[in-house]
Amino acid sequence: MRAKAGAFTIALIIGMLFMAWGPVSAQEDVVEIVFWHMEQPPHRVERIQQLIDEFNEAHPNIHVSQEPQNWAEIYAKAPAAVAAGNAPDLLFAIPDFTPIIRQVGAVQPVDDFVAEMDEAHGFFPSAVEPYTYDGHVWAVPLWNMAHSLWYHVDMFEEAGIEPPETWDEWLAAVEALTDEEAGVYGIGLPANRHLYTDQTVYDFMINAGAFELYNEDGTLRFDNPDTVEALDFYSQLYQYSPPDSPNWTWGEAEACFVSRTCAMILQFTVIKSYEDQGEGDPENLGVIPIPHAADLEESGTIAYPNAVMLLTDDPDKQEAAYEWLRFLLEPENYGRFLNMEPGLFLPVTEDGSEAESYWSDPLVVEYEAQIRVMLENSQNGMLFGFTGGNIFPSIAQISAQNLLAQTLQRVVIDGEAPADAVAWGQEQMIEAIEAAEE
Amino acid sequence: MTGVNFYRVRRTLGVWIPVIVLMFVVIAPFYWIFTGSIKAPQEIIQRVPTLFPQSFTLQHYDKLFSSSDFPQYLLNSTIVAALTMIVTLLLATPAAYSLYRLRFPGRDLIFKVILVTYAFPGILLLIPLYTMLTHIHLVDTLWALVIINVTFASPFAVWLMEAFFKAVPHELEEAAALDGADRATILARVMLPLIAPGLGSIAIYAFITSWTEYMFASVVIISDVNRTVPVGLAGIIGQYQVDWGLLLAGATITTLPVLMLFALVGRHFVEGLTAGAVK
Amino acid sequence: MRQTGKVKTMRTGWNSQALLGYLLVAPLLLWLAGTILYPLMAAINLSFQNVGIIGTGGQYIGLENYSKVLGSGKFWDAFKRSLVWVIGNGLFQTVAAFATALILKQRFSGRGIARVWVILSWIVPTVVVVIIWRWMLGTSGGIVNYLLVALGITPEPVAFFGSPNTAMISVMLINSWRWFPLMAVILLASMQNIPQELYEAAAVDGASPFQRFLNVTLPGLQPVLFVMGLVGTLWSFNVFDVIWLLTGGGPSSGTTTLPVYIYEMAFKKYRLSRAAAASVLVGLFLLLFAVLFIRFMAPKGEEEGE
């Protein structure tokens, strides 16, 4: 018995070692491209797979495959994979993520390719800018996302409210729409220590004029009266937000809006959920730019140009990867690519934003008016740490720790005065930057 | 008569109410998840929740199976859990026999050292383990998860065997020995049948430990074809948007296989644990 | 050896039994050494360097990480929260598990079924536990607040994660909900181990049910309580996923226990080495706890079955 068990254990271990060598693949003439993205919901994966299949069909000597990952884990997983030599050839990115992977030393400059694509399709400069620093372009932009203020048209009409443009109007509208007896909240604002909260806080900062996090010399200017004003106003609106807002992510906010529990929310889009899980009436779905403080002329919003980084240093693989990206950015494919989540991902090329393949999606047709507004809002989009042409990669450390959200929590959860919280926030940011420079 | 009534009332209060409250606390959330998963999307997030579904749809399940690799995830989780179970049995049973039936210097210390392995935070082990698994080419394989899960399951499994081994009277072994049986025969013929219920319990324990593991699986597994159910399910939550119906269907489907397993062998888990008692 | 000594054939010598003993326990020990001891050494090695992001290089900087961690207020805050977490979980789970075991020990029809299915919340993955509770405690479609308000238990919806304290309690209760059934079933099994004669004898002596519990049940459970106390404490101290997935350590760091602190240090602040130092300290602390616990709580002279 004991001998058997021992022999079995040994056999098992040997078996394991053999398993390890299993997937050593064959054909040498086919270039394998593995790319990781973080668009894990099944329907998005499915759409990308369709495009991959078409591409592989047309390119017998290239084989592209996708491995969907999760944003929540990728910050730990990607550097570990790079360090261990398990990195993919292409890896999707948001501006904050690129500096992290660059520090692991894996990101290849893509200046020439981006120039080529710019020539062919016309990149919006705001999409390339956040990936341009230290003398190179570090990723190929693929789509943009920007926040807007979403509201229920009929709720506004019943209360006799016009869509707000300034903060005073906004606060008045939120107050008027809140009816806690009936379980209706004027607005849903997150206070979680989460990227979503970072984003909404920055929406308020932009619209208070505090969009720059850095001075030109790279020192921080987070601690300024405009930021304080933004946080103060956030906390005023926050009183009208549902009690579970402290652990919200995007999904809860959307559910709150779509179920008509929240009259308004700030989100990239609500179209898909509104159509599938809500009333689905395009006439009743309002979308406007985020209101701004009285002393500003126009509204701004947070925008995330998403991109893809090239990690492989093998020239053959690089060329194959470029071929795949050329295919994706081709207007006839690009629209279908973006519409893996219709009404969420906005085009970043000129010919893409007019592409038939983009505008012909049934959901896009139905909500075209809303998407036009989203596109327009995205033109005034900015991203903290990537404004004014001065990009300091240390922003990655600041956003990884959700310091904007943490600062907000001190105000709305702990009841600290906004000015003190902002001063605390700046201290934390300085510490984070020092850590990055160590 | 009044005596009987009094007894009934007392019995109702003393036995049934606690039982009902207990089962409600454990089971009600699952009822809520399951009924949610067959509601129309609008009803799921409705402001005033409906205790009983007002609508019925299988669209969430349909979507789950048509557009995601859930069957693959289920298969992977089952493979990992089954292998974890086997390896745990192979490692823990001899160890438990040694620790609870034999006497040798350091025995007590070894038992305590095994339990104390739980002192080290999983997060602490995550990174070095990842590097180690890379060196032996096991990253992104199901074996990697088996290795990790066995580590987490076996110390406690050893201890779960204590009651069984201790319950077997030494006289039995000695009697067999007097009949001239060697130790291996004693183990196989005398010991094994007596501890079988215990083996069943630790097998189930190891299976469940593996089935529920999330943190390591989320980092060590890279490709979709090797993903386990908890990680696949977390993926459905997705960035920017949540399809609640799909999520609830996923949660239900994730629960279902262990539910079925438990319907079949659950009695043995609980009875197995208690069986050590019934000498 | 007292008794086995009587049997000649078994006594092929003390050495052979010891050898067999070591041989049988060796595979498990080797396995644990490979998967815990080796990574632990690697982590200790890492803790003396200044590695930032995983995969970047670092130099040896001696004990600096340790002095930074020990000098950091946030570490000690997390430490305190971890103590609160462990004590809270221990309390909730012990009470719930004992109550459950006592309930299920009684005779009633359907007891067999109840004993099997009470364990339901333990057999589902953490991710499902989190999904269940996030949704149930939310505003949109959330049943708990709806019922609380509808039944007049609370005047308005409760913000379960609204403040550091309520969030801590909520997460504790959710974690305990997941674990108490396993504890209960093990306790139940062990309670059945206690010879009925002891209860009868106590009853004859006129002991009340509570006295019987105190004088018969508890002492009888001591070996099990010892291991459950030890393992349960270590397990709950190291719980990470439930907390992380429910609150991310918030709000306002209210649920940032040590594992969350370490994770943040490694993957959010990108100070891998410092995180390693913190986790080595946590490991040492838990080791110390375990040694003391074993020293003072281990059942004495427990030689039954020999």
Tab-separated table of C-alpha atoms in Angstrom, chain A residues 276-430:
chain	number	residue	atom	x	y	z
A	276	ASP	CA	-31.332	45.572	-22.313
A	277	GLN	CA	-32.139	46.042	-18.644
A	278	GLY	CA	-34.137	49.263	-18.576
A	279	GLU	CA	-36.982	50.930	-20.435
A	280	GLY	CA	-35.058	51.038	-23.720
A	281	ASP	CA	-36.773	54.163	-25.022
A	282	PRO	CA	-34.256	56.375	-26.883
A	283	GLU	CA	-36.601	59.371	-26.604
A	284	ASN	CA	-36.443	59.247	-22.843
A	285	LEU	CA	-32.676	58.922	-22.442
A	286	GLY	CA	-31.044	62.283	-21.943
A	287	VAL	CA	-27.336	62.968	-22.206
A	288	ILE	CA	-25.532	66.279	-21.728
A	289	PRO	CA	-22.063	67.543	-20.953
A	290	ILE	CA	-21.173	67.564	-17.256
A	291	PRO	CA	-22.204	70.919	-15.723
A	292	HIS	CA	-19.386	73.297	-14.782
A	293	ALA	CA	-18.668	75.819	-12.056
A	294	ALA	CA	-19.994	79.344	-12.525
A	295	ASP	CA	-16.583	80.838	-13.278
A	296	LEU	CA	-15.909	78.536	-16.240
A	297	GLU	CA	-17.086	78.960	-19.815
A	298	GLU	CA	-17.603	75.381	-20.880
A	299	SER	CA	-17.790	71.815	-19.693
A	300	GLY	CA	-15.042	69.277	-19.730
A	301	THR	CA	-14.928	65.606	-18.957
A	302	ILE	CA	-12.570	62.773	-18.201
A	303	ALA	CA	-11.515	60.802	-21.271
A	304	TYR	CA	-9.638	57.558	-21.569
A	305	PRO	CA	-7.995	56.894	-24.877
A	306	ASN	CA	-7.398	53.136	-24.831
A	307	ALA	CA	-4.464	51.798	-26.799
A	308	VAL	CA	-2.385	48.743	-27.398
A	309	MET	CA	1.275	48.293	-26.456
A	310	LEU	CA	3.743	46.252	-28.426
A	311	LEU	CA	5.782	44.032	-26.130
A	312	THR	CA	7.557	41.646	-28.462
A	313	ASP	CA	11.036	42.566	-29.674
A	314	ASP	CA	11.108	39.947	-32.411
A	315	PRO	CA	10.994	41.845	-35.742
A	316	ASP	CA	8.891	39.173	-37.466
A	317	LYS	CA	6.369	39.196	-34.696
A	318	GLN	CA	6.352	42.979	-34.654
A	319	GLU	CA	5.550	43.094	-38.355
A	320	ALA	CA	2.785	40.508	-37.909
A	321	ALA	CA	1.371	42.461	-34.974
A	322	TYR	CA	1.339	45.647	-37.061
A	323	GLU	CA	-0.463	43.783	-39.812
A	324	TRP	CA	-3.162	42.799	-37.342
A	325	LEU	CA	-3.507	46.369	-36.071
A	326	ARG	CA	-3.665	47.682	-39.660
A	327	PHE	CA	-6.525	45.296	-40.167
A	328	LEU	CA	-8.335	46.514	-37.049
A	329	LEU	CA	-7.998	50.196	-37.903
A	330	GLU	CA	-9.268	49.689	-41.451
A	331	PRO	CA	-12.627	51.558	-41.506
A	332	GLU	CA	-14.604	48.530	-42.680
A	333	ASN	CA	-13.401	46.536	-39.651
A	334	TYR	CA	-12.851	49.324	-37.144
A	335	GLY	CA	-16.541	50.057	-36.601
A	336	ARG	CA	-17.284	46.425	-35.919
A	337	PHE	CA	-14.357	46.310	-33.509
A	338	LEU	CA	-15.630	49.323	-31.570
A	339	ASN	CA	-19.145	47.963	-31.561
A	340	MET	CA	-18.124	44.976	-29.502
A	341	GLU	CA	-19.866	47.151	-26.914
A	342	PRO	CA	-22.054	49.470	-28.963
A	343	GLY	CA	-22.229	52.992	-27.712
A	344	LEU	CA	-19.289	52.634	-25.328
A	345	PHE	CA	-16.123	52.785	-27.367
A	346	LEU	CA	-15.674	55.927	-29.431
A	347	PRO	CA	-13.532	56.126	-32.575
A	348	VAL	CA	-10.100	57.787	-32.427
A	349	THR	CA	-9.518	58.116	-36.169
A	350	GLU	CA	-11.108	60.545	-38.571
A	351	ASP	CA	-12.172	58.006	-41.133
A	352	GLY	CA	-13.265	55.687	-38.355
A	353	SER	CA	-15.651	58.241	-36.931
A	354	GLU	CA	-17.428	58.401	-40.254
A	355	ALA	CA	-17.230	54.705	-40.998
A	356	GLU	CA	-20.348	52.944	-42.164
A	357	SER	CA	-19.297	49.918	-40.116
A	358	TYR	CA	-19.532	52.051	-36.985
A	359	TRP	CA	-22.789	53.854	-37.584
A	360	SER	CA	-24.699	50.905	-38.994
A	361	ASP	CA	-24.871	48.856	-35.810
A	362	PRO	CA	-28.567	48.559	-34.866
A	363	LEU	CA	-28.017	49.914	-31.369
A	364	VAL	CA	-25.933	52.792	-32.694
A	365	VAL	CA	-28.670	53.605	-35.204
A	366	GLU	CA	-31.258	53.667	-32.451
A	367	TYR	CA	-29.218	55.858	-30.128
A	368	GLU	CA	-27.394	57.914	-32.711
A	369	ALA	CA	-28.425	61.204	-31.101
A	370	GLN	CA	-26.922	60.171	-27.762
A	371	ILE	CA	-23.733	58.886	-29.364
A	372	ARG	CA	-23.258	62.148	-31.251
A	373	VAL	CA	-23.395	63.970	-27.914
A	374	MET	CA	-20.903	61.524	-26.399
A	375	LEU	CA	-18.520	62.078	-29.302
A	376	GLU	CA	-18.829	65.809	-28.936
A	377	ASN	CA	-18.210	65.626	-25.182
A	378	SER	CA	-15.159	63.517	-25.761
A	379	GLN	CA	-13.617	66.369	-27.729
A	380	ASN	CA	-13.301	68.210	-24.407
A	381	GLY	CA	-11.884	65.164	-22.730
A	382	MET	CA	-8.827	65.154	-20.471
A	383	LEU	CA	-7.135	62.696	-18.224
A	384	PHE	CA	-5.461	63.495	-14.933
A	385	GLY	CA	-1.737	63.540	-15.281
A	386	PHE	CA	-1.890	63.642	-19.054
A	387	THR	CA	-2.878	67.260	-19.646
A	388	GLY	CA	-1.173	70.306	-21.065
A	389	GLY	CA	1.489	68.363	-22.940
A	390	ASN	CA	3.449	67.765	-19.754
A	391	ILE	CA	3.314	64.109	-18.986
A	392	PHE	CA	4.920	62.740	-15.876
A	393	PRO	CA	4.864	58.958	-15.736
A	394	SER	CA	4.702	59.089	-11.939
A	395	ILE	CA	0.958	59.600	-12.438
A	396	ALA	CA	0.775	55.830	-12.704
A	397	GLN	CA	1.624	55.567	-9.009
A	398	ILE	CA	-0.996	58.161	-8.120
A	399	SER	CA	-3.807	56.531	-10.016
A	400	ALA	CA	-2.884	53.000	-9.022
A	401	GLN	CA	-3.551	53.980	-5.415
A	402	ASN	CA	-6.828	55.734	-6.279
A	403	LEU	CA	-5.660	58.822	-4.454
A	404	LEU	CA	-8.428	61.008	-5.874
A	405	ALA	CA	-11.007	58.579	-4.536
A	406	GLN	CA	-9.208	58.333	-1.211
A	407	THR	CA	-9.198	62.102	-0.888
A	408	LEU	CA	-12.919	62.170	-1.587
A	409	GLN	CA	-13.583	59.497	1.023
A	410	ARG	CA	-12.001	61.663	3.670
A	411	VAL	CA	-14.571	64.316	2.868
A	412	VAL	CA	-17.767	62.340	2.328
A	413	ILE	CA	-17.141	59.383	4.641
A	414	ASP	CA	-15.010	60.853	7.415
A	415	GLY	CA	-16.486	64.335	7.224
A	416	GLU	CA	-13.111	66.080	6.969
A	417	ALA	CA	-13.030	69.626	5.598
A	418	PRO	CA	-12.317	69.546	1.834
A	419	ALA	CA	-9.247	71.770	2.203
A	420	ASP	CA	-7.662	69.419	4.759
A	421	ALA	CA	-8.482	66.374	2.683
A	422	VAL	CA	-6.929	67.913	-0.410
A	423	ALA	CA	-3.783	68.806	1.527
A	424	TRP	CA	-3.630	65.196	2.715
A	425	GLY	CA	-4.137	64.007	-0.852
A	426	GLN	CA	-1.224	66.057	-2.110
A	427	GLU	CA	1.033	64.675	0.624
A	428	GLN	CA	0.117	61.151	-0.373
A	429	MET	CA	0.798	61.948	-4.005
A	430	ILE	CA	4.230	63.310	-3.192
